XYZ file of C-alpha atoms in Angstrom:
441
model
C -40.507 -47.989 77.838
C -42.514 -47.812 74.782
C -43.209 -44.002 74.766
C -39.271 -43.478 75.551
C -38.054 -45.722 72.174
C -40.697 -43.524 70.359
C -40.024 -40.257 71.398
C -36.356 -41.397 71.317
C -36.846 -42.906 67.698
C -38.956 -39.691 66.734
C -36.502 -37.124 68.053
C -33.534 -38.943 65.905
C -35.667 -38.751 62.934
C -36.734 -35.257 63.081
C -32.634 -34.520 63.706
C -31.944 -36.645 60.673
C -35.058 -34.701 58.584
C -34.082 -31.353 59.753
C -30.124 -32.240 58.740
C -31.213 -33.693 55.281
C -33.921 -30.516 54.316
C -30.965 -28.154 55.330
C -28.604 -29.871 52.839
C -31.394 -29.756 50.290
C -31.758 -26.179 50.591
C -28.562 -25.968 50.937
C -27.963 -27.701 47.277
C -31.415 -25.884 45.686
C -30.441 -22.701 46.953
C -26.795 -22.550 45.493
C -28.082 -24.340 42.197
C -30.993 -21.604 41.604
C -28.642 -18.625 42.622
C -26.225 -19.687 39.888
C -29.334 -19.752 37.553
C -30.698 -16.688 38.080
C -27.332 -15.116 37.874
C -27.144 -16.890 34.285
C -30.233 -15.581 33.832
C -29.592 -11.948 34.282
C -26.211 -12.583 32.356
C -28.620 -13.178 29.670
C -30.871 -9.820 29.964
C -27.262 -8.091 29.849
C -25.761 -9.733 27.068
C -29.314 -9.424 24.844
C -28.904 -5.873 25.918
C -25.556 -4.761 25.012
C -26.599 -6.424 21.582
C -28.904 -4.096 21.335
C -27.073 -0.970 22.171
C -24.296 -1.878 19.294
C -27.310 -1.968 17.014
C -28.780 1.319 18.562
C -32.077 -0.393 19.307
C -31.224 0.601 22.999
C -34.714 2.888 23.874
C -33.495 5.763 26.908
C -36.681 4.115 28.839
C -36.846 -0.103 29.132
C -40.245 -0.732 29.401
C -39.855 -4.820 30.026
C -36.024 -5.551 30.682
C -36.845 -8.852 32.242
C -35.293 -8.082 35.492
C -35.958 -6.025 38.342
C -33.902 -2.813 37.067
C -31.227 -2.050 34.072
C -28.929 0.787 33.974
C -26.700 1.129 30.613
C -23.520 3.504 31.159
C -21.620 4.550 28.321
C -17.883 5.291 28.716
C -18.242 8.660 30.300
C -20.473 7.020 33.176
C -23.632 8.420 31.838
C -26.769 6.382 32.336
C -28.044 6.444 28.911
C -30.591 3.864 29.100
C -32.712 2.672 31.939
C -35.674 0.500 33.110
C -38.761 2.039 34.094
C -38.247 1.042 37.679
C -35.325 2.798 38.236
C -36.244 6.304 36.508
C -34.365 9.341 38.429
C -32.774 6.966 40.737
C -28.835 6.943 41.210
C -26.371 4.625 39.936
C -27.225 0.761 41.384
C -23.290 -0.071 41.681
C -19.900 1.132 40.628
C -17.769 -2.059 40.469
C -16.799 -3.347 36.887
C -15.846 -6.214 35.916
C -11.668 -7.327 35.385
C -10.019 -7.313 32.120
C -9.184 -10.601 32.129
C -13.584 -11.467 32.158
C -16.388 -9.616 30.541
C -18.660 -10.124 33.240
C -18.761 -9.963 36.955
C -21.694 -10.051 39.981
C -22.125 -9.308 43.346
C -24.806 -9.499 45.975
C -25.631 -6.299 47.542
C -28.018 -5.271 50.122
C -26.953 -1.392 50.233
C -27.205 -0.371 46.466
C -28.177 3.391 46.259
C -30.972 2.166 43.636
C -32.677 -0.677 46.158
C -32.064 1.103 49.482
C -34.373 -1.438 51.528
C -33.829 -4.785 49.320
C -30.717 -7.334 48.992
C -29.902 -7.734 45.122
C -27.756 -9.997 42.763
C -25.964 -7.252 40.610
C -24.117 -8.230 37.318
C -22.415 -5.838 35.497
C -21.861 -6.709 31.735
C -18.691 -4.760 29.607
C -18.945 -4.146 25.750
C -17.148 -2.272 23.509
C -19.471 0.419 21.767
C -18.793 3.663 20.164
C -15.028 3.397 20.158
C -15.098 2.880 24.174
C -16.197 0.352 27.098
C -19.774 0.564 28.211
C -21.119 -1.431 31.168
C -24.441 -2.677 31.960
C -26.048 -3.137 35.573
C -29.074 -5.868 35.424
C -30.437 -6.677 38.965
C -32.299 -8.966 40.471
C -33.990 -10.306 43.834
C -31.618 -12.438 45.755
C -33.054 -16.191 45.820
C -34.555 -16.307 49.959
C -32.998 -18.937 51.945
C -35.702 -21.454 51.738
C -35.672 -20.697 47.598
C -39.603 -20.999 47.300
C -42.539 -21.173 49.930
C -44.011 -24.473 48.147
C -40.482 -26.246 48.026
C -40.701 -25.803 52.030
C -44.091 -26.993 52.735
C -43.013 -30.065 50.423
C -39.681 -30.124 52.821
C -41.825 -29.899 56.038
C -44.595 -31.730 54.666
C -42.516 -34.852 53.932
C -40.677 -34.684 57.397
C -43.700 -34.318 59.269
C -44.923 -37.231 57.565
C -41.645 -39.019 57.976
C -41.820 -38.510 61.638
C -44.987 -40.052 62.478
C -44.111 -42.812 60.366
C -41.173 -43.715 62.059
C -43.186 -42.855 65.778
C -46.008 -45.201 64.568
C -43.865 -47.942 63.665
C -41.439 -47.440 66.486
C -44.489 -47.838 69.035
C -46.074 -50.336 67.028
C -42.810 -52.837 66.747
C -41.770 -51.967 70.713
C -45.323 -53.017 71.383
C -44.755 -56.158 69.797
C -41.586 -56.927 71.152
C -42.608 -56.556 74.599
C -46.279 -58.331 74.014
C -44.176 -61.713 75.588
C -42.157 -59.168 78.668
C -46.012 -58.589 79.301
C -47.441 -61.958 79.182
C -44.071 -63.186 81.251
C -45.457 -59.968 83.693
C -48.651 -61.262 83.807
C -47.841 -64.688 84.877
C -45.202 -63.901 87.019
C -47.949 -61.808 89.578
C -50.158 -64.393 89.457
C -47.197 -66.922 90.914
C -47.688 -67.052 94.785
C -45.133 -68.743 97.207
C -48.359 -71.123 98.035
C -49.277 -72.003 94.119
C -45.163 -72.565 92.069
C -46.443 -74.811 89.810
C -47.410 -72.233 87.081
C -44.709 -71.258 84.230
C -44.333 -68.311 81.978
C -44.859 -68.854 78.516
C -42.207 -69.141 76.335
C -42.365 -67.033 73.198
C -41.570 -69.297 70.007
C -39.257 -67.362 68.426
C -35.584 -68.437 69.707
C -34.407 -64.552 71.185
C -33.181 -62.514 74.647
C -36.931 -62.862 75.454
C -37.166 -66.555 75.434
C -34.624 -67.320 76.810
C -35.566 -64.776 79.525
C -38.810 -67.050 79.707
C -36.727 -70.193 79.583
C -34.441 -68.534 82.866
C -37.580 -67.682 84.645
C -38.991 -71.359 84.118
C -35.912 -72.817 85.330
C -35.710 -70.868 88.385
C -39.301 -71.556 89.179
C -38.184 -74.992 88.760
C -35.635 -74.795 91.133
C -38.021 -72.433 93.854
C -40.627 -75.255 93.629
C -38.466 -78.202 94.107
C -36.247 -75.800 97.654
C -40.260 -75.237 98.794
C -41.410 -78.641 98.414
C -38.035 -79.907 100.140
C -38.112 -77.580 103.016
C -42.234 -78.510 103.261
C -40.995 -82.101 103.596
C -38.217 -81.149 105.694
C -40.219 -79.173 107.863
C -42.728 -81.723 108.232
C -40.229 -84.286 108.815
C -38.580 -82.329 111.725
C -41.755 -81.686 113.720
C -42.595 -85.274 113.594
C -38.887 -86.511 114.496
C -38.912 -83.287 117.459
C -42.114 -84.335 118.446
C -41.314 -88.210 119.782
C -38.719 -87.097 122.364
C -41.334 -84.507 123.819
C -43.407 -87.032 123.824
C -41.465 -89.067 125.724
C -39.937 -86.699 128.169
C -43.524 -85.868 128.910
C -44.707 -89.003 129.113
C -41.961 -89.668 131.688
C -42.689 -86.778 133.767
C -46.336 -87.169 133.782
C -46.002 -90.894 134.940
C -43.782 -89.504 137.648
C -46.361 -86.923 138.596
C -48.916 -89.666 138.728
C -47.231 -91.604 141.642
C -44.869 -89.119 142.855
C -44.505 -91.045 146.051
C -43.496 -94.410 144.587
C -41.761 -92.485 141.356
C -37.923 -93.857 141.025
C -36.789 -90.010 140.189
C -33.253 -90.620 139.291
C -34.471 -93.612 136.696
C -36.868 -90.614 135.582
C -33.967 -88.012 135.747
C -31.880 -90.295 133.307
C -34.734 -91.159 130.920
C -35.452 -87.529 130.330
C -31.478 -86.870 130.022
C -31.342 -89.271 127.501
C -34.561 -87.984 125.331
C -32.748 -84.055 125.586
C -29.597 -86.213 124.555
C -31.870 -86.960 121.115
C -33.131 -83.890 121.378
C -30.016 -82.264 121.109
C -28.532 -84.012 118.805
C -31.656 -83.713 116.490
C -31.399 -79.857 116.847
C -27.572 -79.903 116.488
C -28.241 -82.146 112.833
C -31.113 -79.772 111.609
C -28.693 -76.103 112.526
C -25.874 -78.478 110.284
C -28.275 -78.580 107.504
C -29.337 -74.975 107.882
C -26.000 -74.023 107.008
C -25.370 -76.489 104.537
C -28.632 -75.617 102.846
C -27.172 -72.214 102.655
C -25.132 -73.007 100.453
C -22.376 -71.019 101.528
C -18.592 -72.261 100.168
C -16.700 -73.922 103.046
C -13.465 -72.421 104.113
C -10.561 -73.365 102.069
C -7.447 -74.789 103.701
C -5.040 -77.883 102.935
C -6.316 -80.996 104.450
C -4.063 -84.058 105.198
C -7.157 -86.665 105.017
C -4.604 -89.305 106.697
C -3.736 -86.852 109.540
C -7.440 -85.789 110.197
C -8.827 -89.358 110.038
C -5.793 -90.949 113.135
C -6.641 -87.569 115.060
C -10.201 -88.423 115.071
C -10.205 -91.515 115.481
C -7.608 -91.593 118.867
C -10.345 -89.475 120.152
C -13.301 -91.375 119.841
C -14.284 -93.942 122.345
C -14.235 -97.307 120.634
C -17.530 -99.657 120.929
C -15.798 -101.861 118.005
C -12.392 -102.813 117.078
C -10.858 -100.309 114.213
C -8.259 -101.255 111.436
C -7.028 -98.294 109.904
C -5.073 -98.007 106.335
C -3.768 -94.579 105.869
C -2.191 -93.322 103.186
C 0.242 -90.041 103.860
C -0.364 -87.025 102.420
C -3.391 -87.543 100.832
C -4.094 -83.843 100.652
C -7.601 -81.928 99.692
C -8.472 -78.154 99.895
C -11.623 -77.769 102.526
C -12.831 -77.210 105.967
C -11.251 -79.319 108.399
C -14.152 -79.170 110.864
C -16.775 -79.994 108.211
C -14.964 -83.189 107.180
C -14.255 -83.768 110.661
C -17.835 -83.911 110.806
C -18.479 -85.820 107.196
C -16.007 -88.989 108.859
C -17.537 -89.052 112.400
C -20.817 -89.558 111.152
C -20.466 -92.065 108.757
C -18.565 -93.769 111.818
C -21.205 -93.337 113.875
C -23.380 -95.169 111.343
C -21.161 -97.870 111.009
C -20.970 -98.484 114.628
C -24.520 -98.948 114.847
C -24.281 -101.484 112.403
C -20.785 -103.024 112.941
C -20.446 -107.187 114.461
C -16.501 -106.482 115.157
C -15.102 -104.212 113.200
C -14.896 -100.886 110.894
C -11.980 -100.707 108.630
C -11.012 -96.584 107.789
C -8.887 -96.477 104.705
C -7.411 -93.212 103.673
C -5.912 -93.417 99.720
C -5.610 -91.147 96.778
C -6.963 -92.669 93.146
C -7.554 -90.609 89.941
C -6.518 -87.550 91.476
C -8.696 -87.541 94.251
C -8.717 -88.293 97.984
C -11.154 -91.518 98.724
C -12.069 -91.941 102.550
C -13.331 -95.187 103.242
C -15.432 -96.229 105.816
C -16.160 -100.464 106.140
C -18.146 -102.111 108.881
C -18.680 -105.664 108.920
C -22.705 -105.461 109.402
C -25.631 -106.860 107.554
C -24.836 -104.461 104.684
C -27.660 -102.269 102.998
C -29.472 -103.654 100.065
C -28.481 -102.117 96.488
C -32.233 -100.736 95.846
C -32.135 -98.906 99.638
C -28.383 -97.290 98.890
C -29.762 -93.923 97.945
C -32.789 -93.733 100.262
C -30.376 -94.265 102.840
C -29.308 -90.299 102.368
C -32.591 -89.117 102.604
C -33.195 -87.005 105.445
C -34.772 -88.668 108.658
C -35.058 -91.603 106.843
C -33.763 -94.733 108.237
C -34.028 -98.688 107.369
C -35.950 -100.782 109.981
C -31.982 -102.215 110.756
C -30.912 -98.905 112.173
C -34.216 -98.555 114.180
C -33.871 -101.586 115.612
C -30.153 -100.897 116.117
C -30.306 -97.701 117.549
C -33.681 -96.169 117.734
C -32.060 -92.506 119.116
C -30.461 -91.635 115.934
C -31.805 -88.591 114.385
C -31.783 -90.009 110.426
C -29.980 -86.677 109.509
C -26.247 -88.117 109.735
C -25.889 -89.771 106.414
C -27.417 -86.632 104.816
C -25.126 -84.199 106.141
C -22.078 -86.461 105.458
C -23.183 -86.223 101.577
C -23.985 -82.900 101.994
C -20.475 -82.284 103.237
C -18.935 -84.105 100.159
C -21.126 -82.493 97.704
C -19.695 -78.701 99.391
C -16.448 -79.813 98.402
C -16.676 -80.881 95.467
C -17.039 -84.502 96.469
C -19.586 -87.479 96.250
C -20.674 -89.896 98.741
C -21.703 -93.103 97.714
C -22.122 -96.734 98.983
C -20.259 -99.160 96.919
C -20.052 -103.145 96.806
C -18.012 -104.642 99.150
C -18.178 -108.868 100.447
C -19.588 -108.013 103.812
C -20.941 -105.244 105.707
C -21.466 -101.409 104.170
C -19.120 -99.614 102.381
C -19.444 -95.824 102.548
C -16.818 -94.135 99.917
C -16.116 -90.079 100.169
C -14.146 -88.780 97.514
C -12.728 -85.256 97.229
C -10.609 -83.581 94.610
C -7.090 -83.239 95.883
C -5.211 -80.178 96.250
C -3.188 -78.290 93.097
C 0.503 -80.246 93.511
C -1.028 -83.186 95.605
C-alpha cells in the first residue's frame, strides 16, 4: 500500500510539474519572442535613421542581427549585412499603410533556406519614395534557453522526490498502528483471547479500528469462555444418566438370573427420558445461540396460553386470567416453548396451584406464570437462569430436570425483544415474560 500512495502521489506530481513547466514555457516563450521582435524593430529603425542621413555603408559589417537587407523604392538591395552578400531577397511582404512596421516568422526565406526566422520589415520615406528594411533573426526554440530547462527539469525532478519521500514517509507513519494492530492480531490464538491490540492515542479511523477489534475480542472471549463452560457443563449433566443406565445394566448383568428386567427396562427408559430431554434442551440452545431472528407472525398471547394449557396434563390445579387480544409479533412455537417451560418449573415447585395471567401494560404483552411454592430467594433470582444450574429445592423436587429450561425460556424472551424476570409476589415464584406488542395492538 505504501509503494502504491507513492508512486500514485509521485505520478500526480510529475503530471502537475510537467503541466506547470509547459505553461512556463509557454509564458517565457511568448514574452521573449515579443522581445526579440522589439529588438530587431530596433536594428531597423536605427537603420533607416541612418540611410536618411546617408551613413547607410553598401556592406553592414555588425547590424546586430542575423542579416539586413535595405531596398530602396525600385526594390534594389542597396545595403546589406555581410552575411547575406550575393544572396536573394529574404522576403517580399511589406508592411500596411495604416502601420510602419510589420513581422512574420518564416522557415522558407530564399536568404535562410535551412533555418526558421522572425522577419520584420521596417518602411521609411527616403529620397522622395518608400524604402523598406528586412532585419532577421533566429526564431526563439521552444524551450527558449537550454539552462532555463535544466532549471525547469531540475526543480521538478527535485519536486518529485520530495513529494515520493514524504508520501512514503507519512503512509509509513500512518500505518505504523495498522502494523502493530497486524502484529498483535497473529499472535491472538483461539486458545490464548485475552491479548488486545493497542490503541493508537490519537482519536482517528485507526483507533477506532483498534477500539472495534478490542471489542470484538471482547465479545469472542466472553462466546469461548461460555461455550467452554457450557461444554463442560453438558458432559457432566450427559454423563450421570450414562452412568446410571450403565449402572443399571451392569447390575442386571451381574445376577441375570435373579435380575427384575422389566424394573431394569423402566429405569433405563426413564434415564433416556433425561437423556432426551437433556439433548432436546442443548439442540434449543444451539439454535438460540445462533442467534438467528425468530419468524415473525401475530401472536394472540391469550389464545396460545388456553391452547396450551387444555393440552397439558395437569399435576396441579390452574387458575387462568386471560386477557383477549393481547397481541405480539413472534414465533408461535418458540413461545409455545418459553410458557411450557416456565410451567414445567412451576409444577415442580407448586403446593396447589399455578395461576397463568395473560395482560397487556405499557405497551407490551406480560405472561405471568405464579405457583404457590417455597418461592426463590431474591439473591438466587438470576442464578436461577444460568444454564444447568439448579437450587438444592428443584433437586430435591425433581432431580431429572435438565437445568436448561429457565435458560431457554429467557433466551426465548430476549429473541423477541422481551425480558424474563422473577418479580415479588406474597407466596410462591413469580416468573414475568414481557414482549413488545404488535404495531396497532
Amino acid at each position: 500500500m505504501r509503494i502504491r500512495l507513492t508512486v500514485l502521489a509521485s505520478a500526480v506530481m510529475a503530471l502537475l510539474c510537467a503541466v506547470a513547466v509547459l505553461l512556463v514555457l509557454g509564458v517565457l516563450h511568448g514574452t521573449a519572442e515579443r522581445y526579440k521582435i522589439d529588438e530587431i524593430s530596433a536594428n531597423a529603425v536605427r537603420l533607416a535613421y541612418q540611410a536618411k542621413r546617408d551613413r547607410l555603408p553598401p556592406v553592414l559589417l555588425d547590424p546586430g542581427v542575423a542579416g539586413v537587407q535595405v531596398i530602396d523604392n525600385s526594390g534594389k538591395i542597396v545595403s546589406v549585412s555581410d552575411t547575406l552578400v550575393g544572396r536573394p531577397r529574404m522576403a517580399a511582404f511589406r508592411p500596411e499603410l495604416t502601420t510602419p512596421e510589420t513581422s512574420k516568422v518564416m522557415c522558407d526565406s530564399p536568404a535562410f533556406p535551412d533555418r526558421c526566422m522572425i522577419i520584420v520589415a521596417f518602411r521609411f520615406h527616403n529620397d522622395g519614395g518608400l524604402w523598406t528594411i528586412y532585419a532577421a533573426d533566429d526564431t526563439v526554440p521552444w524551450y527558449v534557453n537550454g539552462p532555463l530547462l535544466a532549471a525547469l527539469l531540475g526543480g521538478s525532478l527535485l519536486l518529485i522526490m520530495l513529494t515520493a519521500l514524504g508520501t512514503y514517509q507519512t503512509v509509513r507513519k500512518a500505518l505504523m498502528p495498522v502494523e502493530a494492530i497486524t502484529s498483535k492480531l497473529a499472535r491472538i490464538t483461539a486458545t490464548d483471547l485475552s491479548q488486545r491490540v493497542p490503541v493508537p492515542k490519537y482519536h482517528d479511523e485507526i483507533r477506532r479500528l483498534a477500539e472495534t477489534a478490542n471489542q470484538t475480542l471482547d465479545r469472542a472471549e466472553a462466546a469461548v469462555e461460555r461455550q467452554r463452560r457450557f461444554a463442560s457443563d453438558a458432559s457432566h449433566d450427559l454423563r450421570s444418566p450414562l452412568t446410571a443406565m450403565r449402572t443399571e445394566i451392569e447390575e442386571a448383568l451381574l445376577h441375570s438370573e435373579e435380575a427384575d428386567w422389566p424394573a431394569t427396562g423402566h429405569a433405563l427408559l426413564a434415564s433416556c427420558d433425561r437423556l432426551q430431554a437433556l439433548v432436546t434442551d442443548l439442540l434449543q440452545l444451539a439454535q438460540l445461540d445462533s442467534a438467528a431472528p425468530p419468524p415473525c407472525e401475530p401472536v394472540d398471547l391469550g389464545t396460545l396460553v388456553a391452547r396450551e394449557l387444555d393440552r397439558r396434563s395437569r399435576k396441579v390445579e390452574v387458575v387462568r386470567h386471560l386477557e383477549p387480544r393481547v397481541v405480539v409479533v413472534g414465533d408461535r412455537l418458540a413461545l409455545a416453548r418459553l410458557l411450557n417451560n416456565l410451567l414445567d418449573n412451576a409444577e415442580r415447585h407448586a403446593v396447589s396451584r399455578i395461576t397463568v395471567t395473560v395482560r397487556r401494560e405499557d405497551g407490551k404483552g406480560v405472561l405471568e406464570v405464579l405457583d404457590d411454592g417455597a418461592g426463590i430467594p431474591p439473591d438466587q433470582r438470576e442464578l436461577v437462569f444460568q444454564r444447568f444450574t439448579r437450587l438444592d429445592a428443584a433437586r430435591t423436587k425433581d432431580a431429572g430436570g435438565t437445568g436448561l429450561g429457565l435458560s431457554i425460556a429467557r433466551q426465548i424472551a430476549q429473541a423477541h425483544k422481551g425480558t424474563l424476570t422473577i418479580e415479588d409476589s406474597d407466596q410462591g415464584a413469580r416468573f414475568v415474560a414481557r414482549i413488545p406488542l404488535a404495531p396497532g395492538h
